[in-house]
Coordinates of C-alpha atoms and ligand atoms in Angstrom, one line a residue:
M1 CA 79.9 77.5 120.7
N2 CA 82.6 79.8 119.4
T3 CA 85.6 78.7 121.3
S4 CA 89.1 78.5 120.0
R5 CA 90.1 75.8 122.6
I6 CA 89.5 72.5 120.9
P7 CA 91.3 69.8 122.7
G8 CA 92.2 66.8 120.5
F9 CA 91.8 68.8 117.2
Y10 CA 95.4 67.8 116.3
N11 CA 94.5 64.1 116.4
M12 CA 91.3 64.3 114.3
T13 CA 91.1 63.4 110.7
V14 CA 90.6 66.2 108.2
E15 CA 87.0 65.1 107.7
E16 CA 86.3 65.2 111.5
R17 CA 87.8 68.7 111.7
R18 CA 85.6 69.9 108.9
E19 CA 82.5 68.3 110.5
L20 CA 83.3 70.0 113.8
L21 CA 83.6 73.4 112.1
M22 CA 80.2 72.8 110.4
D23 CA 78.7 72.5 113.9
M24 CA 80.5 75.6 115.2
H25 CA 79.9 78.0 112.3
T26 CA 77.2 78.8 109.7
F27 CA 78.3 78.3 106.2
T28 CA 76.4 78.8 102.9
E29 CA 75.6 75.7 100.9
E30 CA 78.1 76.9 98.3
E31 CA 80.8 77.3 101.0
K32 CA 80.0 73.8 102.3
A33 CA 80.3 72.3 98.8
H34 CA 83.7 73.9 98.4
F35 CA 84.9 72.9 101.8
F36 CA 84.1 69.2 101.3
S37 CA 84.9 68.9 97.6
G38 CA 88.6 69.6 98.1
E39 CA 88.4 71.9 95.1
A40 CA 89.5 75.1 96.8
L41 CA 89.5 77.2 93.7
P42 CA 87.7 76.2 90.5
A43 CA 89.7 76.8 87.3
E44 CA 86.9 79.0 85.9
T45 CA 87.2 81.3 88.9
A46 CA 91.0 81.3 88.8
D47 CA 90.9 82.2 85.1
K48 CA 89.0 85.3 86.0
M49 CA 91.4 86.3 88.7
I50 CA 94.7 86.4 86.8
E51 CA 96.0 85.9 83.3
N52 CA 97.3 82.9 81.4
V53 CA 95.9 80.4 84.0
I54 CA 97.0 76.8 83.6
G55 CA 95.8 75.5 87.0
T56 CA 95.8 76.3 90.6
F57 CA 98.4 75.9 93.4
P58 CA 96.8 74.8 96.7
L59 CA 98.5 75.2 100.1
P60 CA 97.5 73.4 103.3
L61 CA 95.0 75.4 105.3
G62 CA 95.3 74.8 109.0
L63 CA 93.7 76.4 112.1
G64 CA 95.7 78.3 114.7
L65 CA 93.8 77.6 117.9
N66 CA 93.5 79.0 121.4
F67 CA 93.7 82.7 120.4
L68 CA 92.1 85.0 123.0
I69 CA 92.4 88.6 121.9
N70 CA 90.7 91.4 123.8
G71 CA 88.6 88.7 125.5
K72 CA 87.3 87.3 122.1
E73 CA 88.0 83.8 120.9
Y74 CA 89.5 83.3 117.4
K75 CA 90.3 80.3 115.4
V76 CA 92.8 81.5 112.9
P77 CA 92.9 80.2 109.3
M78 CA 96.5 79.8 108.2
A79 CA 97.5 78.9 104.6
V80 CA 101.1 77.8 104.8
E81 CA 103.4 75.0 103.5
E82 CA 105.9 75.1 106.4
P83 CA 105.5 72.4 109.2
S84 CA 105.4 73.5 112.8
V85 CA 104.1 77.1 112.1
V86 CA 100.4 76.3 113.0
A87 CA 101.4 74.0 116.0
S88 CA 103.7 76.7 117.4
A89 CA 101.2 79.5 117.1
S90 CA 98.5 77.4 118.8
Y91 CA 100.9 76.3 121.6
I92 CA 101.9 79.9 122.4
A93 CA 98.3 81.2 122.1
K94 CA 97.4 78.6 124.7
M95 CA 100.1 79.9 127.0
V96 CA 99.1 83.5 126.4
R97 CA 95.4 82.8 127.0
E98 CA 96.4 81.4 130.4
A99 CA 98.0 84.7 131.1
G100 CA 94.8 86.6 130.1
G101 CA 95.2 86.7 126.3
F102 CA 96.5 89.3 123.9
T103 CA 95.5 92.9 124.2
T104 CA 95.5 94.8 120.9
E105 CA 94.6 98.1 119.3
A106 CA 94.6 99.7 115.9
T107 CA 94.8 103.2 114.5
E108 CA 92.2 104.5 112.1
R109 CA 92.6 102.9 108.6
V110 CA 94.3 105.8 106.9
M111 CA 96.2 104.8 103.8
I112 CA 98.5 107.0 101.6
G113 CA 98.2 107.9 98.0
Q114 CA 101.2 109.5 96.3
I115 CA 101.4 111.9 93.3
Q116 CA 104.9 112.6 91.9
I117 CA 105.3 116.1 90.3
V118 CA 108.4 116.9 88.3
G119 CA 109.6 120.0 86.5
S120 CA 107.8 122.8 88.4
P121 CA 109.6 126.1 87.6
D122 CA 109.2 127.3 91.2
I123 CA 109.0 124.3 93.5
Q124 CA 108.2 126.3 96.7
A125 CA 105.4 128.2 94.9
A126 CA 104.1 125.0 93.5
K127 CA 104.0 123.5 97.0
E128 CA 102.1 126.5 98.3
A129 CA 99.6 126.4 95.4
L130 CA 98.8 122.8 96.3
L131 CA 98.4 123.6 100.0
N132 CA 96.2 126.6 99.2
E133 CA 93.9 124.3 97.3
K134 CA 94.0 121.5 99.9
E135 CA 90.2 121.5 100.7
S136 CA 89.1 121.5 97.0
L137 CA 91.7 118.8 96.1
I138 CA 90.3 116.6 99.0
E139 CA 86.8 117.3 97.7
D140 CA 87.7 116.4 94.1
A141 CA 89.4 113.1 95.3
N142 CA 86.2 112.2 97.2
A143 CA 84.1 113.0 94.2
A144 CA 86.0 110.3 92.4
Y145 CA 84.8 107.7 95.0
P146 CA 81.5 108.8 96.5
S147 CA 80.6 105.3 97.7
L148 CA 83.6 105.3 100.1
V149 CA 82.5 108.7 101.5
A150 CA 79.0 107.4 102.0
R151 CA 80.5 104.6 104.1
G152 CA 82.2 107.1 106.4
G153 CA 85.6 107.0 104.7
G154 CA 87.3 109.0 101.9
A155 CA 90.2 111.4 101.6
E156 CA 90.8 113.2 104.9
D157 CA 94.0 115.2 104.6
L158 CA 96.8 116.1 102.3
E159 CA 100.5 116.9 102.7
V160 CA 103.1 118.1 100.3
R161 CA 106.8 117.0 100.5
I162 CA 109.8 118.2 98.5
L163 CA 112.3 115.4 97.8
N164 CA 116.0 115.9 97.1
E165 CA 116.2 119.6 98.2
A166 CA 119.9 119.3 98.9
S167 CA 121.9 120.7 96.0
D168 CA 124.3 117.7 96.1
S169 CA 121.5 115.2 95.8
P170 CA 122.2 112.7 92.9
Y171 CA 118.6 112.9 91.9
G172 CA 116.4 115.7 90.7
Q173 CA 114.1 117.7 92.9
M174 CA 110.5 116.7 92.9
I175 CA 107.3 117.4 94.7
V176 CA 105.3 114.5 96.2
L177 CA 101.7 115.0 97.2
H178 CA 100.4 112.6 99.9
L179 CA 96.7 112.1 100.1
Y180 CA 95.5 110.5 103.3
I181 CA 92.5 108.3 102.7
N182 CA 90.3 106.3 105.1
T183 CA 89.6 103.1 103.1
C184 CA 87.1 101.7 105.7
D185 CA 87.2 97.9 105.4
A186 CA 89.1 97.7 102.1
M187 CA 92.9 97.4 101.8
G188 CA 92.2 100.2 99.3
A189 CA 94.9 100.0 96.6
N190 CA 92.4 100.4 93.7
I191 CA 90.3 103.0 95.6
I192 CA 93.5 105.0 96.3
N193 CA 94.8 104.7 92.8
T194 CA 91.5 105.9 91.4
M195 CA 91.5 108.9 93.7
V196 CA 95.0 110.0 93.0
E197 CA 94.7 109.5 89.3
S198 CA 91.6 111.7 89.3
L199 CA 93.6 114.6 90.8
A200 CA 96.5 114.6 88.3
P201 CA 95.2 117.2 85.8
T202 CA 94.4 119.7 88.5
V203 CA 97.7 119.1 90.2
E204 CA 99.6 119.7 86.9
K205 CA 97.7 123.0 86.5
L206 CA 98.4 124.2 90.0
T207 CA 102.1 123.3 89.9
S208 CA 103.0 123.9 86.3
G209 CA 104.8 120.6 86.5
K210 CA 104.3 117.2 85.1
V211 CA 102.7 114.4 87.0
Y212 CA 104.3 111.0 86.7
L213 CA 103.4 108.4 89.3
R214 CA 100.0 108.3 90.9
I215 CA 99.7 105.3 93.2
L216 CA 99.3 104.2 96.8
S217 CA 102.3 103.8 99.1
N218 CA 102.6 100.3 100.7
Y219 CA 104.4 102.0 103.6
A220 CA 101.1 102.2 105.5
D221 CA 102.5 103.9 108.6
K222 CA 99.2 105.5 109.4
C223 CA 97.3 102.2 109.3
L224 CA 98.9 100.5 112.3
A225 CA 97.9 97.5 114.5
R226 CA 99.5 96.6 117.9
A227 CA 99.5 93.5 120.0
R228 CA 100.8 92.9 123.5
C229 CA 101.1 90.0 125.8
V230 CA 102.3 89.7 129.4
I231 CA 103.4 86.3 130.5
P232 CA 104.4 85.2 134.1
P233 CA 107.6 83.2 134.1
A234 CA 105.8 80.1 135.6
L235 CA 104.0 79.7 132.3
L236 CA 107.3 79.7 130.4
E237 CA 108.8 76.8 132.2
S238 CA 110.1 74.2 129.9
E239 CA 111.7 70.8 130.3
G240 CA 115.1 71.4 131.9
F241 CA 114.6 75.3 132.0
T242 CA 113.1 77.5 134.6
G243 CA 110.5 80.1 133.5
E244 CA 113.0 82.8 134.4
E245 CA 115.7 81.2 132.2
V246 CA 113.3 81.1 129.3
R247 CA 112.2 84.7 129.9
D248 CA 115.7 86.0 130.1
G249 CA 116.7 84.0 127.0
V250 CA 113.8 85.5 125.0
V251 CA 114.8 89.1 126.1
H252 CA 118.5 88.3 125.1
A253 CA 117.3 86.9 121.8
F254 CA 115.3 90.1 121.2
E255 CA 118.4 92.2 122.0
F256 CA 120.4 90.2 119.5
A257 CA 117.8 91.0 116.8
A258 CA 117.5 94.6 117.8
S259 CA 121.3 95.0 117.5
D260 CA 122.1 93.0 114.3
P261 CA 120.4 93.1 110.9
Y262 CA 121.7 89.6 110.1
R263 CA 119.7 88.2 113.1
A264 CA 116.8 90.7 112.7
V265 CA 115.9 89.5 109.2
T266 CA 115.6 85.9 110.5
H267 CA 113.8 87.0 113.6
N268 CA 111.3 89.0 111.5
K269 CA 110.9 86.1 109.0
G270 CA 109.7 84.1 111.9
I271 CA 107.1 86.8 112.7
M272 CA 106.0 86.8 109.1
N273 CA 105.6 83.0 109.4
G274 CA 102.6 83.8 111.5
I275 CA 101.4 86.8 109.6
D276 CA 101.6 85.7 106.0
P277 CA 99.5 82.5 106.4
I278 CA 96.5 84.5 107.8
V279 CA 96.9 87.3 105.3
I280 CA 96.9 84.7 102.5
A281 CA 94.0 82.6 103.9
T282 CA 91.9 85.7 104.2
G283 CA 92.5 86.6 100.5
N284 CA 94.7 89.6 101.3
D285 CA 97.7 90.9 99.4
W286 CA 100.7 89.5 101.4
R287 CA 103.3 91.2 99.3
A288 CA 101.8 94.6 100.4
V289 CA 101.9 93.5 104.1
E290 CA 105.4 92.1 103.8
A291 CA 106.8 95.2 102.1
G292 CA 105.2 97.5 104.7
A293 CA 106.3 95.4 107.7
H294 CA 109.9 95.3 106.7
A295 CA 110.0 99.0 105.9
Y296 CA 108.5 99.7 109.3
A297 CA 111.2 97.5 110.9
A298 CA 113.8 99.9 109.4
R299 CA 112.0 103.2 110.4
S300 CA 114.8 104.2 112.8
G301 CA 117.2 104.2 109.8
R302 CA 118.5 100.7 110.6
Y303 CA 116.7 97.4 110.0
S304 CA 115.8 96.0 113.4
S305 CA 113.4 93.7 115.3
M306 CA 109.7 94.1 114.6
T307 CA 108.9 92.9 118.1
T308 CA 110.1 94.0 121.5
W309 CA 110.5 91.7 124.5
S310 CA 111.2 93.0 128.0
T311 CA 110.7 92.2 131.7
D312 CA 108.2 94.2 133.8
E313 CA 108.5 95.1 137.5
A314 CA 106.7 91.9 138.5
G315 CA 109.2 89.8 136.5
N316 CA 106.7 89.0 133.7
L317 CA 107.8 88.7 130.1
V318 CA 106.2 91.5 128.0
G319 CA 106.0 91.2 124.2
E320 CA 104.8 93.9 121.8
L321 CA 104.4 94.1 118.1
E322 CA 103.3 97.1 116.1
L323 CA 103.1 97.0 112.3
P324 CA 101.5 98.6 109.3
M325 CA 98.6 96.3 108.4
S326 CA 97.0 97.2 105.1
V327 CA 94.5 94.4 104.9
G328 CA 90.8 94.3 104.2
T329 CA 87.7 92.3 104.8
V330 CA 86.3 93.3 101.4
G331 CA 87.8 93.9 98.0
G332 CA 90.5 92.3 95.9
A333 CA 90.3 88.5 96.0
I334 CA 88.5 88.4 99.4
R335 CA 85.0 87.9 98.1
V336 CA 86.1 86.0 95.0
H337 CA 88.2 83.1 96.3
P338 CA 85.9 80.5 97.8
M339 CA 88.4 79.5 100.5
A340 CA 89.0 83.1 101.5
K341 CA 85.2 83.4 102.1
I342 CA 85.3 80.3 104.3
A343 CA 88.3 81.6 106.2
H344 CA 86.4 84.8 106.9
S345 CA 83.4 82.8 108.2
I346 CA 85.7 80.9 110.6
L347 CA 87.6 83.9 111.8
D348 CA 84.5 85.9 112.3
V349 CA 85.9 89.4 112.3
E350 CA 83.6 92.4 111.8
S351 CA 86.1 94.9 110.3
A352 CA 89.5 95.3 108.7
R353 CA 90.7 96.9 112.0
E354 CA 89.7 93.8 113.9
L355 CA 91.4 91.6 111.3
A356 CA 94.6 93.7 111.5
Q357 CA 94.7 93.2 115.3
V358 CA 94.3 89.4 115.0
I359 CA 97.1 89.3 112.5
V360 CA 99.6 91.1 114.7
S361 CA 98.7 88.8 117.6
V362 CA 99.5 85.8 115.5
G363 CA 102.8 87.4 114.5
L364 CA 103.7 88.0 118.1
A365 CA 102.8 84.4 119.1
Q366 CA 104.8 83.0 116.3
N367 CA 107.8 85.1 117.3
L368 CA 107.7 83.8 120.9
G369 CA 107.2 80.3 119.7
A370 CA 110.5 80.5 117.7
L371 CA 112.4 82.4 120.4
K372 CA 111.3 80.0 123.1
A373 CA 112.5 77.0 121.1
L374 CA 115.7 78.7 120.2
V375 CA 116.6 79.6 123.7
T376 CA 115.8 76.1 125.0
D377 CA 116.0 72.9 122.9
G378 CA 116.9 74.6 119.7
I379 CA 114.5 74.8 116.8
Q380 CA 115.3 71.5 115.1
K381 CA 113.9 69.1 117.7
G382 CA 110.2 70.1 117.3
H383 CA 110.5 71.3 113.8
M384 CA 112.2 68.3 112.3
A385 CA 109.7 65.9 114.0
L386 CA 106.9 67.7 112.3
H387 CA 109.0 68.0 109.1
S388 CA 109.5 64.2 109.0
R389 CA 106.2 63.6 107.2
S390 CA 107.1 66.0 104.4
V391 CA 110.5 64.2 104.2
A392 CA 108.8 60.8 104.0
I393 CA 106.5 62.1 101.2
A394 CA 109.5 63.6 99.3
A395 CA 111.1 60.1 99.5
G396 CA 108.1 58.5 97.8
A397 CA 106.0 57.3 100.8
N398 CA 102.3 57.5 100.4
G399 CA 99.1 56.6 102.4
E400 CA 99.7 54.9 105.7
M401 CA 103.4 54.5 104.9
I402 CA 103.9 58.2 105.5
D403 CA 103.4 58.1 109.2
I404 CA 105.3 54.8 109.5
I405 CA 108.4 56.2 107.7
A406 CA 108.1 59.5 109.6
E407 CA 108.2 57.7 112.9
Q408 CA 111.2 55.6 111.8
L409 CA 113.1 58.8 110.8
I410 CA 112.4 60.4 114.2
K411 CA 113.5 57.2 116.0
A412 CA 116.7 57.1 113.9
K413 CA 117.3 60.8 114.6
E414 CA 118.0 61.1 110.9
I415 CA 115.3 63.2 109.3
R416 CA 116.8 63.3 105.7
V417 CA 115.4 62.4 102.4
G418 CA 118.3 59.9 101.7
K419 CA 117.5 58.0 104.9
A420 CA 113.8 58.1 104.1
K421 CA 114.4 56.6 100.7
E422 CA 116.3 53.7 102.3
L423 CA 113.3 53.1 104.7
V424 CA 110.8 53.4 101.9
E425 CA 112.7 50.8 99.9
N426 CA 112.9 48.4 102.9
H427 CA 109.2 48.9 103.5
T428 CA 108.2 48.1 100.0
K429 CA 110.5 45.0 99.6
Ligands
LIG1 P1 88.7 96.8 95.4 O1 89.2 97.4 94.2 O2 88.0 95.5 95.2 O3 87.8 97.8 96.2 C1 87.1 97.5 97.3 C2 85.7 97.7 97.1 O4 84.9 97.1 98.1 C3 85.3 99.1 97.1 O5 85.4 99.7 95.8 C4 83.9 99.1 97.6 O6 83.1 99.2 96.4 C5 83.7 97.7 98.2 N1 83.3 97.8 99.6 C6 82.2 97.1 100.1 N2 82.1 97.3 101.5 C7 83.1 98.1 101.8 C8 83.6 98.7 103.0 N3 83.0 98.4 104.2 N4 84.7 99.4 103.0 C9 85.4 99.7 101.9 N5 85.0 99.2 100.7 C10 83.9 98.4 100.6 O7 89.9 96.5 96.4 P2 91.0 97.5 97.0 O8 90.8 98.9 96.5 O9 91.0 97.2 98.5 O10 92.3 97.0 96.3 C11 92.9 95.8 96.8 C12 93.5 95.0 95.6 O11 94.4 95.9 94.9 C13 94.3 93.8 96.0 O12 93.9 92.7 95.2 C14 95.7 94.2 95.7 O13 96.5 93.1 95.4 C15 95.6 95.1 94.5 N6 96.6 96.1 94.2 C16 97.7 96.3 95.1 C17 98.6 97.2 94.8 C18 99.7 97.5 95.8 O14 99.7 97.0 96.9 N7 100.8 98.3 95.4 C19 98.6 98.0 93.5 C20 97.4 97.7 92.8 C21 96.5 96.8 93.1 P3 81.8 100.1 96.3 O15 82.1 101.3 97.1 O16 81.6 100.4 94.9 O17 80.7 99.3 97.0

C-alpha cells in the first residue's frame, strides 16, 4: 500500500508513525534498528564522514504527505527545524492532488566541469587548438572514469569560452574549457573533478598556457527539473476569501517577487524551505543546490522569483518552478548516512532525475503554502500556533507540560518566550 494520503498521521505518536511505515515499506534489519533506536548517525560513522568530529547534530525528520506527481504517490522525507514547513507542504500537496497532482519533467543529467587556462600567448589559437582536439579530449576524460561510461554516462561535449575579452576589463583574459558530463544517478562533483583534473596536462600543452582551477560548476543549468500545477479557484477558497481572491492574491504576490529583489529573496527562501529539507534528508549537498538555485533566479541579469504564478483561460491558478537540481541517489553521504538510506527507502525514487522532479514539486508546493497564507490571514496565525511548542520548550517546559503551555500561549495570543516562562513558573508552583 504505497499511498501518500495517510489521514490522522498528524495525530499519531512518533512510535505509531514508525510502525505504520514498517507496514508500508521494506526496510533492512539494519535500517529498522536505526529507525527505532533514535541514534540517527553513530559517532563512528560520523567520524569517517568529516574531520574533528565531537558529536552529531540531529534535525527533526518529518514526512510531507499527499504528494501525487505524474500519477505516482510520494511520501517526502523532510529534515528541517522550522515549524509549519512540513504541515504547509502536505496541505498544499493535498489541494494539488485534488486538482490532478503535479506534472514534472527533467532534462538529461548533464553537469559542467570547468578548466581555467591563463597566459596563453595567442588566446584565439589556443581556443582553436582545444576545439580541434575536442573528440580526443572527451575520450581522455572518459578514460579517467570508465565505470561512468559503462553506465551510459560520461563526458559528452566540450565548449571553450574566453573571459574578459574587452580591453577595459579589470581582470585578465583567460580561457575556460567547459566539459559537459552526464553523471547518471550521482550528483557528480567528485566524478567531474577527477575528469577535469585528468585533462589538465593535455590542455596546457595544447594552449601553451597554465591551468589553474579544475572543478565542477555548481551552476548546473543543463541539469534542470520542472514542476507545474494547475488549481481551480474553488480549491483555493479559504475562510473569509473566495478562491478567485486567493488566486489573484497569489499572482500579485508573484509579480511583487518578480519585480523586487528584496521580496524575491524572501519568496525564494520560502521555496528553499521545501527544497532543502528533502535534499538534506536524502543525503545530498544542499549548499550545491542552494547556490545553483539562486544563481538561476538571477539568470536574466536581475535576481527574481524562482517560481511563476499566472491565471489560465479557464481561470485556474497555474504555478511553475524550474531549477538546476544537482542531486543524486548514489554517491557522497547518500549510502553512508543511515537516515539518508531510510529516507530513500520511504521516498522510493528510481533515479536522480526522478528525485529532482520530486524536489521541485515540493518547492512549488511550499511556495504556494506561503503565498496563500500571506495573501489571506498572514503567515503568523498558522506559523505561530505551530511555533508555540518550540517556544514552550525554550522556556523550560518538558514532557506533557509542552503541549499545555503551548495551548495556553495560543489562547493568550502571546507566543513569546517571556510569556511562556511565566506560564511554566505558574505551572510548576
Ligand atoms: P561520489 O564521489 O561518491 O561518486 C559517485 C559514485 O557512485 C561513482 O563514482 C560511482 O562509482 C557510484 N555509482 C553507483 N551507481 C551509480 C550510478 N547509477 N550513477 C552514477 N554513479 C554511480 O559522489 P559524487 O561524484 O556524486 O560527488 C558528490 C559529493 O561531492 C558530495 O558529497 C558533495 O558534497 C561533494 N563535493 C561537492 C563539491 C561542490 O559541490 N562544489 C566539490 C567537491 C565535492 P563507480 O563508478 O566506481 O561504481
